[in-house]
Coordinates of C-alpha atoms in Angstrom, one line a residue:
Chain A
M1 CA -20.5 -12.5 -11.3
T2 CA -17.7 -14.7 -10.0
R3 CA -15.9 -13.4 -6.9
I4 CA -12.2 -14.4 -6.5
I5 CA -11.3 -14.6 -2.8
V6 CA -7.7 -14.7 -1.7
V7 CA -7.0 -16.1 1.8
T8 CA -3.7 -14.6 2.8
S9 CA -1.6 -13.5 5.9
G10 CA 2.0 -13.0 5.3
K11 CA 3.0 -15.1 8.3
G12 CA 2.9 -18.9 8.1
G13 CA 1.0 -21.3 10.3
V14 CA -1.8 -18.8 11.2
G15 CA -4.6 -20.9 9.6
K16 CA -4.8 -19.9 5.9
T17 CA -5.3 -23.4 4.5
T18 CA -7.8 -24.3 7.3
T19 CA -9.7 -21.1 6.5
S20 CA -9.6 -21.7 2.8
A21 CA -11.0 -25.2 3.2
A22 CA -13.6 -24.2 5.7
V23 CA -14.8 -21.1 3.7
A24 CA -14.9 -23.0 0.4
M25 CA -16.9 -25.8 2.0
G26 CA -19.2 -23.4 3.7
L27 CA -19.9 -21.5 0.4
A28 CA -20.5 -24.8 -1.4
Q29 CA -22.8 -26.1 1.3
R30 CA -25.0 -23.1 0.8
G31 CA -25.4 -24.0 -2.9
H32 CA -22.7 -21.8 -4.5
R33 CA -20.5 -23.4 -7.0
T34 CA -17.1 -23.1 -5.5
V35 CA -13.5 -24.1 -6.3
V36 CA -10.6 -23.8 -4.0
I37 CA -7.1 -23.5 -5.5
D38 CA -3.8 -24.2 -3.8
F39 CA -1.2 -21.6 -4.7
D40 CA 1.5 -23.0 -2.4
V41 CA 3.5 -24.7 -5.1
G42 CA 6.0 -27.2 -3.7
L43 CA 4.2 -27.3 -0.3
R44 CA 1.0 -28.9 -1.4
N45 CA -1.5 -28.9 1.5
I46 CA -5.1 -28.3 0.6
D47 CA -5.7 -31.8 -0.8
L48 CA -4.7 -33.2 2.6
I49 CA -7.0 -30.9 4.5
M50 CA -9.8 -31.6 2.1
G51 CA -9.1 -35.4 2.2
C52 CA -8.6 -35.9 -1.5
E53 CA -4.9 -36.4 -1.7
R54 CA -5.3 -39.9 -3.1
R55 CA -7.3 -38.7 -6.1
V56 CA -4.7 -36.2 -7.4
V57 CA -3.8 -36.9 -11.0
Y58 CA -3.1 -33.6 -12.6
D59 CA -2.5 -30.3 -10.9
F60 CA -2.8 -26.5 -11.2
I61 CA 0.7 -26.3 -12.8
N62 CA -0.1 -28.9 -15.4
V63 CA -3.1 -26.8 -16.4
I64 CA -1.0 -23.6 -16.6
N65 CA 1.6 -25.5 -18.7
G66 CA -1.2 -26.8 -21.0
E67 CA -0.4 -30.5 -20.1
A68 CA -3.9 -31.1 -18.9
N69 CA -7.2 -29.3 -19.1
I70 CA -9.0 -27.8 -16.2
N71 CA -11.6 -30.6 -15.9
Q72 CA -9.0 -33.2 -15.7
A73 CA -7.2 -31.5 -12.8
M74 CA -10.2 -30.5 -10.7
I75 CA -11.3 -32.9 -8.1
R76 CA -15.0 -33.0 -7.0
D77 CA -15.5 -33.2 -3.3
K78 CA -17.3 -36.4 -2.2
R79 CA -19.3 -34.6 0.5
C80 CA -20.5 -31.6 -1.4
N81 CA -21.3 -31.6 -5.2
D82 CA -20.8 -27.9 -5.6
L83 CA -17.2 -28.0 -4.3
Y84 CA -14.1 -28.6 -6.4
I85 CA -10.5 -28.7 -5.4
L86 CA -7.6 -27.7 -7.7
P87 CA -4.5 -29.0 -6.0
T88 CA -1.0 -27.7 -6.8
S89 CA 2.2 -29.4 -7.7
Q90 CA 4.5 -30.8 -5.1
T91 CA 7.5 -31.2 -7.4
K92 CA 7.5 -28.1 -9.6
D93 CA 9.1 -24.8 -9.0
K94 CA 6.9 -21.8 -7.9
E95 CA 8.1 -19.8 -10.9
A96 CA 5.8 -22.0 -13.0
L97 CA 3.0 -19.7 -11.8
T98 CA 3.0 -17.0 -14.4
R99 CA 0.6 -14.1 -14.3
K100 CA -0.7 -14.9 -17.8
G101 CA -1.2 -18.6 -17.0
V102 CA -2.9 -17.9 -13.7
G103 CA -5.1 -15.3 -15.3
K104 CA -6.1 -17.7 -18.1
V105 CA -7.1 -20.5 -15.6
L106 CA -9.1 -18.0 -13.4
D107 CA -10.9 -16.7 -16.5
E108 CA -11.9 -20.2 -17.5
L109 CA -13.1 -21.0 -14.0
S110 CA -15.0 -17.8 -13.8
E111 CA -17.3 -19.1 -16.5
S112 CA -18.7 -21.9 -14.4
F113 CA -18.1 -21.0 -10.7
D114 CA -19.6 -18.5 -8.3
Y115 CA -16.6 -18.3 -5.9
I116 CA -12.9 -19.1 -6.5
V117 CA -11.0 -19.4 -3.2
C118 CA -7.3 -18.9 -3.6
D119 CA -5.2 -20.4 -0.7
S120 CA -2.1 -18.2 -0.7
P121 CA 1.3 -19.4 0.5
A122 CA 3.0 -17.6 3.4
G123 CA 5.4 -14.8 2.8
I124 CA 5.3 -12.0 0.3
E125 CA 7.1 -13.8 -2.5
H126 CA 6.0 -14.7 -6.0
G127 CA 3.3 -17.3 -5.1
A128 CA 1.6 -15.0 -2.6
K129 CA 1.6 -12.2 -5.1
M130 CA 0.1 -14.4 -7.8
A131 CA -2.6 -15.6 -5.4
M132 CA -3.7 -12.0 -4.6
Y133 CA -3.2 -10.3 -8.0
F134 CA -6.6 -11.3 -9.5
A135 CA -8.6 -11.1 -6.2
D136 CA -11.8 -9.3 -5.7
D137 CA -12.0 -10.0 -1.9
A138 CA -9.2 -10.7 0.6
I139 CA -9.5 -12.5 3.8
V140 CA -6.5 -11.6 5.9
V141 CA -5.9 -14.3 8.5
T142 CA -4.3 -13.0 11.6
N143 CA -3.3 -14.5 15.0
P144 CA -3.7 -12.3 18.1
E145 CA 0.0 -11.6 18.4
V146 CA 2.1 -8.6 17.3
S147 CA 4.3 -10.1 14.6
S148 CA 1.3 -11.7 12.9
V149 CA -0.6 -8.3 13.0
R150 CA 2.4 -6.5 11.5
D151 CA 2.7 -9.0 8.7
S152 CA -1.0 -8.7 8.0
D153 CA -0.6 -5.0 7.8
R154 CA 2.2 -5.4 5.3
M155 CA 0.1 -7.7 3.3
L156 CA -2.7 -5.2 3.2
G157 CA -0.3 -2.6 1.8
I158 CA 0.7 -5.0 -1.0
L159 CA -3.0 -5.9 -1.6
A160 CA -3.7 -2.1 -2.0
S161 CA -0.9 -1.6 -4.6
K162 CA -0.1 -4.9 -6.3
S163 CA -3.4 -6.2 -7.7
R164 CA -5.2 -6.2 -11.0
R165 CA -7.8 -3.9 -9.4
A166 CA -5.1 -1.4 -8.3
E167 CA -3.3 -1.5 -11.6
N168 CA -6.6 -0.9 -13.6
N169 CA -7.7 1.8 -11.2
Q170 CA -10.8 -0.2 -10.3
E171 CA -12.6 -0.3 -7.0
P172 CA -10.0 -1.7 -4.5
I173 CA -10.0 -5.3 -3.2
K174 CA -12.5 -5.7 -0.3
E175 CA -10.4 -6.6 2.7
Y176 CA -11.7 -8.6 5.7
L177 CA -10.0 -9.5 8.9
L178 CA -10.3 -13.0 10.3
L179 CA -8.7 -13.5 13.7
T180 CA -7.8 -17.1 14.3
R181 CA -6.5 -19.2 17.2
Y182 CA -8.1 -16.8 19.6
C183 CA -8.0 -17.8 23.2
P184 CA -10.2 -15.6 25.5
Q185 CA -8.5 -17.1 28.6
R186 CA -5.1 -16.0 27.5
V187 CA -6.4 -12.6 26.3
K188 CA -7.8 -12.1 29.8
Q189 CA -4.4 -12.9 31.3
G190 CA -2.8 -10.4 29.0
E191 CA -0.8 -13.0 27.0
M192 CA -2.7 -12.3 23.8
L193 CA -3.9 -9.2 22.0
H194 CA -7.6 -8.4 22.4
V195 CA -9.7 -8.5 19.2
D196 CA -10.4 -4.8 19.7
D197 CA -6.7 -4.0 19.7
V198 CA -6.0 -6.0 16.5
Q199 CA -8.9 -4.3 14.8
E200 CA -7.7 -0.9 15.9
I201 CA -4.2 -1.5 14.6
L202 CA -5.4 -2.9 11.3
S203 CA -8.7 -0.9 11.0
L204 CA -10.4 -3.5 8.9
H205 CA -13.9 -5.0 8.8
L206 CA -13.9 -8.0 11.2
L207 CA -15.3 -11.1 9.4
G208 CA -15.0 -13.3 12.4
V209 CA -13.0 -14.7 15.3
I210 CA -12.1 -18.4 15.3
P211 CA -11.4 -19.7 18.8
E212 CA -8.3 -21.9 19.4
S213 CA -9.7 -25.4 19.3
R214 CA -8.4 -28.9 19.3
S215 CA -11.0 -29.8 16.7
V216 CA -9.0 -27.9 14.1
L217 CA -6.0 -30.2 14.3
S218 CA -8.0 -33.4 14.4
A219 CA -10.2 -32.2 11.5
S220 CA -7.1 -31.5 9.5
N221 CA -5.6 -34.9 10.2
A222 CA -8.9 -36.5 9.2
G223 CA -9.0 -34.6 5.9
K224 CA -12.2 -33.0 6.8
P225 CA -12.8 -29.2 6.8
V226 CA -13.5 -28.1 10.4
I227 CA -16.7 -26.4 9.3
L228 CA -18.2 -29.9 8.9
D229 CA -17.6 -30.6 12.6
E230 CA -20.9 -29.5 14.1
K231 CA -19.7 -30.1 17.7
S232 CA -16.7 -27.8 17.4
D233 CA -16.9 -24.1 18.3
A234 CA -14.3 -23.4 15.6
G235 CA -16.6 -25.1 13.1
D236 CA -19.5 -22.9 14.3
A237 CA -17.4 -19.8 14.1
Y238 CA -16.4 -20.6 10.5
A239 CA -20.1 -21.1 9.6
D240 CA -20.7 -17.6 11.0
V241 CA -17.8 -16.3 8.9
V242 CA -19.4 -17.7 5.7
E243 CA -22.8 -16.2 6.6
R244 CA -21.2 -12.8 7.3
Y245 CA -19.2 -12.9 4.1
L246 CA -22.5 -13.5 2.3
G247 CA -24.0 -10.4 3.9
Q248 CA -25.7 -11.6 7.0
E249 CA -25.1 -9.6 10.2
L250 CA -24.3 -11.9 13.1
P251 CA -23.0 -11.1 16.6
H252 CA -19.4 -12.3 17.2
R253 CA -19.3 -15.3 19.4
F254 CA -16.5 -17.0 21.4
L255 CA -15.0 -13.8 22.6
E256 CA -15.5 -14.5 26.3
V257 CA -14.1 -17.1 28.5
Q258 CA -16.6 -20.1 28.5
R259 CA -17.6 -21.1 32.0
K260 CA -17.8 -24.8 32.3
G261 CA -20.7 -26.3 34.2
L262 CA -20.1 -28.5 37.2
L263 CA -20.4 -31.7 35.1
G264 CA -18.1 -30.3 32.5
R265 CA -15.5 -29.4 35.1
L266 CA -15.8 -32.9 36.6
F267 CA -15.4 -34.8 33.4
G268 CA -13.4 -32.4 31.3
G269 CA -14.7 -30.7 28.2
Chain B
M1 CA 3.6 12.6 -9.1
S2 CA 2.6 9.2 -7.9
V3 CA 2.5 7.6 -4.5
N4 CA 5.8 5.9 -4.0
L5 CA 5.2 2.5 -2.8
S6 CA 8.4 0.7 -2.5
E7 CA 8.2 -3.0 -3.1
E8 CA 10.8 -5.6 -3.9
S9 CA 10.4 -6.8 -7.5
A10 CA 9.7 -10.4 -7.9
Q11 CA 11.6 -10.8 -11.1
V12 CA 15.3 -10.0 -11.3
S13 CA 15.7 -7.4 -14.1
A14 CA 18.6 -5.0 -14.3
F15 CA 16.3 -2.0 -14.8
E16 CA 13.0 -0.8 -15.8
L17 CA 12.4 2.0 -18.2
K18 CA 9.3 4.0 -17.3
G19 CA 7.7 7.3 -18.0
S20 CA 7.1 9.4 -14.9
T21 CA 5.9 12.9 -14.0
F22 CA 7.7 15.2 -11.7
T23 CA 6.9 18.6 -10.3
L24 CA 9.9 20.9 -10.8
P25 CA 10.4 24.6 -10.1
L26 CA 10.3 26.8 -13.2
L27 CA 12.6 29.8 -13.4
K28 CA 10.8 32.1 -15.7
L29 CA 13.1 34.7 -17.1
L30 CA 11.5 38.1 -17.6
V31 CA 14.6 40.1 -18.6
P32 CA 17.7 39.0 -20.4
D33 CA 19.9 41.1 -18.1
M34 CA 21.9 38.6 -16.1
E35 CA 23.1 41.1 -13.6
L36 CA 19.6 42.0 -12.6
V37 CA 18.7 38.2 -12.4
S38 CA 21.8 37.6 -10.4
G39 CA 21.0 40.2 -7.8
Q40 CA 17.4 39.2 -7.3
L41 CA 18.2 35.5 -7.3
A42 CA 20.7 36.1 -4.6
H43 CA 18.1 37.8 -2.5
R44 CA 15.6 35.0 -3.1
V45 CA 18.0 32.2 -2.3
E46 CA 19.0 34.0 0.9
Q47 CA 15.4 33.7 2.2
A48 CA 15.2 29.9 1.7
P49 CA 18.7 28.5 0.9
D50 CA 17.6 24.9 1.7
F51 CA 14.7 25.1 -0.8
F52 CA 17.1 25.6 -3.7
R53 CA 19.8 23.2 -2.7
N54 CA 20.1 20.3 -5.2
T55 CA 16.9 21.3 -6.8
P56 CA 16.5 20.6 -10.5
V57 CA 15.3 23.7 -12.3
I58 CA 13.7 24.4 -15.7
I59 CA 14.4 27.7 -17.4
D60 CA 11.3 29.2 -19.1
L61 CA 12.1 31.5 -22.0
Q62 CA 8.6 32.3 -23.1
S63 CA 8.8 36.0 -22.2
L64 CA 12.1 36.4 -24.1
A65 CA 11.2 34.4 -27.1
S66 CA 9.6 37.1 -29.2
G67 CA 12.5 39.3 -30.0
D68 CA 15.9 38.1 -30.9
T69 CA 17.0 38.4 -27.3
G70 CA 20.2 36.5 -26.6
V71 CA 20.5 34.7 -23.2
D72 CA 23.9 34.3 -21.7
F73 CA 23.4 30.6 -20.8
P74 CA 27.0 29.9 -19.6
L75 CA 26.6 32.7 -17.1
L76 CA 23.0 31.7 -16.1
V77 CA 23.9 28.1 -15.7
G78 CA 26.9 29.0 -13.6
L79 CA 24.8 31.3 -11.5
L80 CA 22.2 28.6 -10.8
R81 CA 24.8 26.0 -10.0
G82 CA 26.5 28.4 -7.7
Y83 CA 23.3 28.6 -5.7
G84 CA 23.1 24.8 -5.6
M85 CA 20.4 24.4 -8.2
I86 CA 20.7 21.9 -11.0
P87 CA 19.5 23.5 -14.3
I88 CA 18.3 20.7 -16.5
G89 CA 16.6 22.2 -19.5
V90 CA 14.8 25.1 -21.1
R91 CA 11.4 25.5 -22.6
G92 CA 9.5 28.1 -24.7
G93 CA 12.6 29.6 -26.3
N94 CA 13.1 30.6 -29.9
R95 CA 15.4 28.8 -32.2
S96 CA 18.6 30.6 -31.5
Q97 CA 18.0 30.5 -27.8
N98 CA 17.4 26.8 -28.0
D99 CA 20.6 26.3 -29.9
A100 CA 22.5 28.3 -27.3
A101 CA 20.9 26.2 -24.5
H102 CA 21.7 23.0 -26.4
A103 CA 25.3 24.1 -26.6
M104 CA 25.3 24.2 -22.8
E105 CA 23.9 20.7 -22.7
L106 CA 20.6 21.8 -21.5
A107 CA 17.6 19.7 -22.6
I108 CA 15.1 21.4 -24.9
L109 CA 11.6 20.6 -23.4
A110 CA 8.6 20.5 -25.7
D111 CA 6.1 23.2 -25.1
G112 CA 2.5 22.7 -26.2
R113 CA 1.8 26.4 -26.7
P114 CA 3.2 28.5 -29.5
P115 CA 5.2 31.3 -28.1
K116 CA 3.0 34.4 -27.8
S117 CA 4.3 37.5 -29.5
E118 CA 3.1 40.0 -27.0
R119 CA 3.2 39.3 -23.3
S120 CA 2.7 41.9 -20.6
S121 CA 5.6 40.8 -18.5
S122 CA 5.4 43.5 -15.8
S123 CA 1.8 43.0 -14.7
K124 CA 1.6 39.2 -14.9
T125 CA 4.4 38.0 -12.7
T126 CA 3.2 34.6 -11.7
E127 CA 1.7 32.4 -14.2
R128 CA 0.8 28.8 -13.7
S129 CA 1.3 26.4 -16.6
S130 CA -2.0 25.0 -17.8
R131 CA -0.3 21.9 -19.0
P132 CA -0.2 18.9 -16.6
E133 CA 3.3 18.0 -17.7
T134 CA 6.5 18.8 -15.9
T135 CA 5.9 22.1 -14.3
Q136 CA 3.4 23.2 -11.7
E137 CA 5.3 25.3 -9.3
T138 CA 6.7 28.6 -10.6
V139 CA 9.6 30.4 -9.2
V140 CA 9.6 33.8 -10.7
V141 CA 12.6 36.1 -10.6
S142 CA 10.9 39.4 -10.0
A143 CA 11.0 41.7 -7.0
T144 CA 7.2 41.8 -6.8
A145 CA 6.4 38.2 -7.1
P146 CA 4.9 36.4 -4.1
A147 CA 6.8 33.5 -2.5
A148 CA 6.7 30.2 -4.4
G149 CA 3.4 28.5 -3.6
T150 CA 3.4 25.0 -2.2
E151 CA -0.3 24.1 -2.5
A152 CA 0.3 22.9 -6.1
G153 CA 2.2 19.8 -4.9
S154 CA 0.2 18.9 -1.8
R155 CA -1.0 15.3 -1.5
M156 CA -4.0 13.8 0.2
I157 CA -4.2 10.2 1.2
T158 CA -7.5 8.7 2.3
R159 CA -6.6 5.1 2.8
P160 CA -4.4 3.7 5.6
V161 CA -0.7 3.8 4.9
R162 CA 0.3 0.2 5.7
S163 CA 3.5 -1.3 7.0
G164 CA 6.1 -1.3 4.2
Q165 CA 4.5 1.5 2.3
R166 CA 6.1 4.8 1.7
V167 CA 4.3 8.0 0.7
Y168 CA 6.3 11.0 -0.4
A169 CA 5.2 14.5 -1.2
P170 CA 8.2 16.0 -2.9
V171 CA 6.6 19.4 -3.0
G172 CA 4.2 20.8 -0.4
D173 CA 2.2 19.2 2.4
L174 CA 1.1 15.7 3.0
V175 CA -2.4 15.1 4.5
I176 CA -3.3 11.7 5.6
L177 CA -6.9 11.2 6.6
S178 CA -6.4 7.6 7.9
Q179 CA -3.7 5.9 10.0
V180 CA 0.0 5.4 9.3
S181 CA 0.9 1.9 10.4
S182 CA 4.0 0.8 12.2
G183 CA 6.6 0.1 9.6
A184 CA 5.2 2.7 7.2
E185 CA 6.9 5.9 6.2
V186 CA 5.5 9.2 5.3
L187 CA 7.7 12.1 4.0
A188 CA 7.0 15.6 2.8
A189 CA 8.9 18.6 1.7
G190 CA 6.3 20.6 3.6
N191 CA 4.1 19.8 6.6
I192 CA 2.6 16.5 7.5
H193 CA -0.9 16.1 8.9
V194 CA -2.2 12.7 10.1
Y195 CA -5.8 12.4 11.2
G196 CA -5.6 8.8 12.2
A197 CA -3.1 7.2 14.5
L198 CA 0.6 7.9 13.6
R199 CA 2.4 4.6 14.3
G200 CA 5.1 4.6 11.6
R201 CA 7.7 7.2 10.7
A202 CA 6.9 10.8 9.7
L203 CA 9.5 13.1 8.2
A204 CA 8.5 16.7 7.4
G205 CA 10.7 19.3 5.7
V206 CA 12.8 16.6 4.0
K207 CA 14.3 19.2 1.7
G208 CA 15.5 21.2 4.7
N209 CA 12.7 23.6 5.4
R210 CA 13.0 24.1 9.2
E211 CA 9.6 25.8 9.5
C212 CA 7.7 22.6 8.7
R213 CA 5.7 20.8 11.3
I214 CA 4.0 17.5 11.9
F215 CA 0.5 17.5 13.2
C216 CA -1.2 14.3 14.3
Q217 CA -4.3 13.1 16.2
D218 CA -2.7 10.2 18.1
L219 CA 1.1 10.1 18.5
Q220 CA 2.5 6.6 18.6
A221 CA 5.2 7.2 16.1
E222 CA 8.4 5.1 15.6
L223 CA 10.2 8.2 14.5
V224 CA 9.4 11.8 13.9
S225 CA 11.7 14.3 12.1
V226 CA 11.7 17.9 11.0
A227 CA 14.3 19.0 8.5
G228 CA 16.6 16.1 9.6
N229 CA 16.2 16.6 13.3
Y230 CA 14.7 13.4 14.5
R231 CA 13.5 11.7 17.6
I232 CA 12.9 8.0 17.9
S233 CA 10.0 6.3 19.8
E234 CA 12.2 5.6 22.8
H235 CA 12.8 9.3 23.3
I236 CA 9.2 10.4 23.1
E237 CA 7.8 11.2 26.5
D238 CA 5.1 8.8 27.7
S239 CA 3.0 11.9 28.5
K240 CA 2.8 12.8 24.8
R241 CA 1.9 9.3 23.6
G242 CA -1.6 8.7 22.3
K243 CA -2.2 12.5 22.4
P244 CA -3.0 14.9 19.6
V245 CA 0.3 16.9 19.1
Q246 CA 2.2 19.2 16.9
I247 CA 6.0 18.7 16.4
Y248 CA 8.2 21.5 15.3
L249 CA 11.8 22.8 15.5
K250 CA 12.9 25.5 17.9
D251 CA 16.6 26.4 18.1
D252 CA 17.6 23.0 16.7
A253 CA 15.5 21.2 19.3
L254 CA 12.5 19.1 18.3
I255 CA 9.5 20.2 20.4
I256 CA 6.4 18.1 20.9
D257 CA 3.5 20.1 22.0
E258 CA 0.0 18.9 22.9
L259 CA -2.6 20.5 20.8

């Protein structure tokens, strides 16, 4: 059975696209046929993060409008044969995403893929609702600060009521919490919410904690999902997230302040 | 009765036409004598005036449908309106009664059961409708009837009530087994019980019942209110925060007591 995963948050800039790219790559690396879809019409991003922006011919909206078929629009990742990217349009209006059109594309993809990762736009407007409507699982990306936590809570409320599963009285969407840009140093100083506090407020299953890391930005700029960066703690944390999503139980890492060794302190990390 | 989750609509439409189910009080007439009804109704309203204020009411005529008993609808409607109720329709009447009700612009509601010819009206005072449709709660005009039950409309919520969500129990109590997030709102005509953390707003007795209470395991609310008497987070003592408490009205003052 295909699982449709929505990566959502409510708030912008918390790491949805980074997470979508990393999770999709992680699933594909483990041999699952995966496609990642950009739902942020007009603010196209995932193709940049995945490093395939120069290969975009047709997009998601073209497929919905029947101007191209799905195989023409999907881009196969050069690093991993099981990963496909369905970019969105930079020029069209977000109203082009119709429930019927999106449903048809997802149905078609469900025939040949194991996982469909939907990268949701920020906000609770049309695009975000379309991205979550068909979902089976939701990864709610949250930063350790109060406004992000509240927005995530709002998002969870919408997930519980405005989805296909809710409307058909099926088992509700499985919700996972992913805490990103976590900085143990700042948590210790009381500038950031502790992971336990966030979890208590949202009362959700914690899928992982991604530490704040410079490697995320450089990986994005290089068009390479951070999960491929084996030297990065954020990449390691995303690898754990994928394993946990697939059912493995792993302890949470990167929650404590890392003590640098003498050499590390002398030469910088 | 469905959970009321308010959400902005994505599309701009002028309106939506939908079917919905409501729980309404049913006034079951046992005698056609309006004077008797008037006297007992006055007594009942006196006990709980807020309960009847602006409450839509259905008039049940089943007990009177067998004979050719005439019902003085103009008088009855005037009586109900006088007590603040809003009579909206009748059910279970015979043809001439329905015509008379129709003349008073009352709706004639369909009734699944054929009117029974014989009904022991003195012994069976309360009778719950077996149909799931409009009526569940029964207000019986009779001196021996017990007070109107509230358990019929109680709601139980097992999942967290999230920011932006609203849960309303228009009749009876509201029981929430999980948390109420900040930015969420829970309302009930009766009592409210929250077995997780209460971080949002809780309003009990929204129809004016001053006897209602709020019970919660962990008080972190943004606002609590009983029958319109409210207190915001800023005015909740720190000593009560995070504690299991009950909140009730005493002489117009909202009391927060640790449990």
